[in-house]
CSV table of C-alpha atoms in Angstrom, one decimal:
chain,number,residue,atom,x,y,z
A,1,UNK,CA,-19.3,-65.2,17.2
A,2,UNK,CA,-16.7,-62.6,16.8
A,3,UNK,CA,-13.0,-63.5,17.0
A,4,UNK,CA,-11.1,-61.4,19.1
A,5,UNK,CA,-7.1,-61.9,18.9
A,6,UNK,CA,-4.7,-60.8,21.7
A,7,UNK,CA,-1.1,-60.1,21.8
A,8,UNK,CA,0.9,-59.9,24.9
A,9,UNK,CA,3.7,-58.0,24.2
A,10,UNK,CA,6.8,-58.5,26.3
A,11,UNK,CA,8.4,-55.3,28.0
A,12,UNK,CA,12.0,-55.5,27.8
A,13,UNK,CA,13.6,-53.0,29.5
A,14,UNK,CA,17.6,-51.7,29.8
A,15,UNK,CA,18.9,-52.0,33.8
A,16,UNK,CA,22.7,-50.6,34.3
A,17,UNK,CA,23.9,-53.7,36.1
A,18,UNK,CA,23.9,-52.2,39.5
A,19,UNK,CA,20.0,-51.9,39.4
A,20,UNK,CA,20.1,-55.7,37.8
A,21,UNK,CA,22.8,-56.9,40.8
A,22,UNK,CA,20.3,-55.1,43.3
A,23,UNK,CA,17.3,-56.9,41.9
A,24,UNK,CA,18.6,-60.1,42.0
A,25,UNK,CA,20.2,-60.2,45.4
A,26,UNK,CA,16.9,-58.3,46.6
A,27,UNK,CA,14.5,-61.0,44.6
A,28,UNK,CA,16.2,-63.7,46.2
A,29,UNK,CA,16.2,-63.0,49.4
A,30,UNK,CA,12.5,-62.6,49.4
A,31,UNK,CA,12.2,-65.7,48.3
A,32,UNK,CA,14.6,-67.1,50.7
A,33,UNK,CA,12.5,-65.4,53.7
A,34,UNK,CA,13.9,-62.7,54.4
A,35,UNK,CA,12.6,-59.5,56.4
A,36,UNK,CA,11.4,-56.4,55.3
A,37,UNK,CA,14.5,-54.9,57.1
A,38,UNK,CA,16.6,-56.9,55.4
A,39,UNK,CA,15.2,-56.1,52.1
A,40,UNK,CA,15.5,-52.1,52.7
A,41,UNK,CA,19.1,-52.8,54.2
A,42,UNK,CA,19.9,-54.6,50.8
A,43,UNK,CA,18.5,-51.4,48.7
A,44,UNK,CA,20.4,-48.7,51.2
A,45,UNK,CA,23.8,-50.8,51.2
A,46,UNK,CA,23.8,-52.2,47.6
A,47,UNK,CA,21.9,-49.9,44.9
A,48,UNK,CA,21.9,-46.5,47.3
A,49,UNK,CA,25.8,-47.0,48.9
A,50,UNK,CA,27.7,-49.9,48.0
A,51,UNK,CA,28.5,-51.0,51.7
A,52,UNK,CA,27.4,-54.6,51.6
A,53,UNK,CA,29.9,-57.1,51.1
A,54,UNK,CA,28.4,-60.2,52.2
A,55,UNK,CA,24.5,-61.1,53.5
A,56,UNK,CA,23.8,-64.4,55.6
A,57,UNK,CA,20.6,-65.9,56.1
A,58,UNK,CA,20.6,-68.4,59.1
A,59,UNK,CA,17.5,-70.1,59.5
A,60,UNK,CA,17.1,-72.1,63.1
A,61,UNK,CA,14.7,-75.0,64.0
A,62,UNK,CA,12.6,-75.4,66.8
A,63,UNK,CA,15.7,-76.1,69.5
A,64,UNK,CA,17.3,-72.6,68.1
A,65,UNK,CA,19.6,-74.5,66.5
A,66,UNK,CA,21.2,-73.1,63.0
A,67,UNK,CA,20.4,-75.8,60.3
A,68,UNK,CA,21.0,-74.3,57.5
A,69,UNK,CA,22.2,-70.6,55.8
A,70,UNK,CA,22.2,-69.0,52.5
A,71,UNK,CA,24.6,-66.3,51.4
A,72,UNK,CA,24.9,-63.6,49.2
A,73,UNK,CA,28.8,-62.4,48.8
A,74,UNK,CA,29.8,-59.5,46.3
A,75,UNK,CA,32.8,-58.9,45.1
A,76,UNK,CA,33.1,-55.3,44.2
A,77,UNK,CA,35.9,-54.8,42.8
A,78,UNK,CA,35.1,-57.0,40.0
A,79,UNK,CA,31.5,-55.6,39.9
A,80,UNK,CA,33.7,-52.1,39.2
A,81,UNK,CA,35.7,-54.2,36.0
A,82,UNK,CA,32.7,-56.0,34.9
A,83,UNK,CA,30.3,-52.1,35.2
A,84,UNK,CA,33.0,-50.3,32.8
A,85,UNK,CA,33.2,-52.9,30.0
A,86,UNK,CA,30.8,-51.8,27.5
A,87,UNK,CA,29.5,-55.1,27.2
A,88,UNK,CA,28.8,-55.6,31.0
A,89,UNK,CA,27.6,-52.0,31.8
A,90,UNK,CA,23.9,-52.6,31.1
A,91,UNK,CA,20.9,-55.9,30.8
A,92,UNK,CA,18.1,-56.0,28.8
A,93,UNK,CA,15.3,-58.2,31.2
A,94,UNK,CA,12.0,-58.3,30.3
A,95,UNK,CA,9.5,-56.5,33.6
A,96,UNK,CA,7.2,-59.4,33.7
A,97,UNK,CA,10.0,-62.1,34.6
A,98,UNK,CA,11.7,-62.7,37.5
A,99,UNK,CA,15.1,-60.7,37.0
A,100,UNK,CA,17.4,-63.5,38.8
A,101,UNK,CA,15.8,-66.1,36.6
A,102,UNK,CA,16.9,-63.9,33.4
A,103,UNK,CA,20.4,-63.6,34.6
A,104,UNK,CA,21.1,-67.2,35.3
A,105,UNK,CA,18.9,-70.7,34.2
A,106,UNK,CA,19.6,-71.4,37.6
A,107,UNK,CA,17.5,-69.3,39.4
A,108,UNK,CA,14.3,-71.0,39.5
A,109,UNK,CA,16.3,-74.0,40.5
A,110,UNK,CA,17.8,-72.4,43.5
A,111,UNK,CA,14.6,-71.2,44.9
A,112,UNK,CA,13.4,-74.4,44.9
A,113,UNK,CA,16.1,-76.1,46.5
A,114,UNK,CA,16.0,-73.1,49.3
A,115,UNK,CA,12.4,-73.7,49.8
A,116,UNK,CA,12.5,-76.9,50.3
A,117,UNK,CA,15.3,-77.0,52.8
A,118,UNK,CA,13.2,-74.7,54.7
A,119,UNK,CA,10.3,-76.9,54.7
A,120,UNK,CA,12.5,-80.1,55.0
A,121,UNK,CA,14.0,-78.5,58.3
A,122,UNK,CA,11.2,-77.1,59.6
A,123,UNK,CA,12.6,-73.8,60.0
A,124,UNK,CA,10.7,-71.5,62.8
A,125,UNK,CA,13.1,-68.7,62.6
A,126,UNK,CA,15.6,-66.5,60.2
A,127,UNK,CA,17.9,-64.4,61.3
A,128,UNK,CA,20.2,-62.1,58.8
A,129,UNK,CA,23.6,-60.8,59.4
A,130,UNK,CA,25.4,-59.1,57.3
A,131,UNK,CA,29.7,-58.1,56.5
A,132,UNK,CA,30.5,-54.8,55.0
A,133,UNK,CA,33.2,-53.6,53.0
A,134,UNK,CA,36.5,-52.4,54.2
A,135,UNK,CA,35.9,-49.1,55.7
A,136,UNK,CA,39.3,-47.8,54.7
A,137,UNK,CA,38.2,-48.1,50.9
A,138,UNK,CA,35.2,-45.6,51.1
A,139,UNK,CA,37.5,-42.1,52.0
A,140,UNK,CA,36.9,-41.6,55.9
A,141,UNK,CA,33.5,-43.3,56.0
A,142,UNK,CA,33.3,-45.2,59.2
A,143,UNK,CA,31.9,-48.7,60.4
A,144,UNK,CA,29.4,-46.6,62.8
A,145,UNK,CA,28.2,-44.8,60.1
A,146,UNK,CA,27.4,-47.9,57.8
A,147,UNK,CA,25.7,-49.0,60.3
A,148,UNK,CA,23.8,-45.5,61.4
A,149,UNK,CA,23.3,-45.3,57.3
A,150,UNK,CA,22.1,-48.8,56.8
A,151,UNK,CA,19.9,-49.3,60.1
A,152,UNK,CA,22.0,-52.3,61.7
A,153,UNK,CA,23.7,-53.3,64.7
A,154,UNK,CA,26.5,-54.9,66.4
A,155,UNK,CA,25.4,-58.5,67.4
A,156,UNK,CA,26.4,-61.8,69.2
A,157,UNK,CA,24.6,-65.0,67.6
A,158,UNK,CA,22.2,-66.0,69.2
A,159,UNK,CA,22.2,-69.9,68.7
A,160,UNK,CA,25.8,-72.0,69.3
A,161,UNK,CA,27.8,-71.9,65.4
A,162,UNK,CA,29.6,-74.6,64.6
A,163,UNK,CA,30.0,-75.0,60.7
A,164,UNK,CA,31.4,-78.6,59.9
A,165,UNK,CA,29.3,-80.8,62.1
A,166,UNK,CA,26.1,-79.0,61.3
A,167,UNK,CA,26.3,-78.3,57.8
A,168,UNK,CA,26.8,-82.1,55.6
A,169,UNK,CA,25.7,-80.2,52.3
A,170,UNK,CA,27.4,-77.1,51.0
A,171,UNK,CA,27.2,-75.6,47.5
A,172,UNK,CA,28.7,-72.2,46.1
A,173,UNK,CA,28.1,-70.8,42.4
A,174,UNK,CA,29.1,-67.8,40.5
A,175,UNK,CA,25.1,-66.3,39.6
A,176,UNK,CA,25.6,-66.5,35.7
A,177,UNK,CA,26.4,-63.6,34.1
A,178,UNK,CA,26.7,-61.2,36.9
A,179,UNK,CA,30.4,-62.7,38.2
A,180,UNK,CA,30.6,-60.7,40.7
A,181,UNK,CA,28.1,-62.2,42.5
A,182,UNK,CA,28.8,-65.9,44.8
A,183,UNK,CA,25.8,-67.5,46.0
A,184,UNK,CA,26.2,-70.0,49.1
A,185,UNK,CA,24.3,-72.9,50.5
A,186,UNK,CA,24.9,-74.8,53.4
A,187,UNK,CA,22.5,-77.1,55.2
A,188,UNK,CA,22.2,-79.7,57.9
């Protein structure tokens, strides 16, 4: 019999860290259930424009009540420090791993913990609502033209809010090397 010996060789690749910040937001939020709307909204307002501040996943029961929300909240002013340091500018991630569990060992952790709150909750429903940055920053660009730009709208919630008797467990962390970054959890 003849012996036949494969390699695998590892693509490693070099991102500038908007493409890596993109990935990882966009990455997890898949996992976390969201839409294919919200996923384009995340590529037009973070790697196209830079008009996303903050993203919220709510995620109701079956009596339309918000049990528990995961958010994604950039800060970009320091994403515009961290992009013009030579030593923050660009990633190397290897293609064939999952970028946000390249960027911090908490990744894979995090996903799990989401998707079992999900199941845990029974979740029927996810709704995502998302802050943008201060319009007066971005030289006469308007709120209405985010939102033309991006594909959203102005909305009321649609299930009653009330943060401290619905949410007992709460959890926010810097996403490891991208600073910028502030991933939340909060669940019933």
């Amino acid at each position: 019999m003849v012996e036949v010996k494969t390699e695998v060789e590892t693509e490693v690749i070099v991102k500038p860290r908007l493409n890596i910040l993109y990935m990882v937001v966009y990455e997890l939020a898949e996992q976390f259930g969201a839409s294919t709307s919200c996923l384009e909204t995340i590529r037009k307002g973070i790697l196209e424009k830079q008009y996303i501040k903050k993203i919220t996943l709510r995620y109701y029961n079956g009596k339309n009540e918000i049990v528990g929300e995961v958010y994604f909240d950039i800060d970009w002013k320091k994403y515009e420090i961290n992009a013009t340091d030579e030593k923050g500018a660009e990633f190397k991630i290897n293609c064939k791993k999952a970028t946000y569990s390249q960027i911090s060992e908490m990744g894979e952790a995090i996903v799990k913990y989401v998707n079992k709150m999900r199941h845990d909750l029974d979740i029927v429903d996810i709704s995502e609502w998302y802050t943008f940055v201060d319009c007066n920053s971005l030289d006469g660009v308007k709120y209405e033209d985010i939102q033309n730009y991006l594909g959203t709208v102005s909305s009321e919630e649609k299930a009653s809010y009330n943060i401290s008797p619905n949410f007992k467990h709460n959890f926010e962390m810097v996403f490891g090397i991208l600073d910028e970054l502030t991933i939340g959890i909060r669940k019933k």
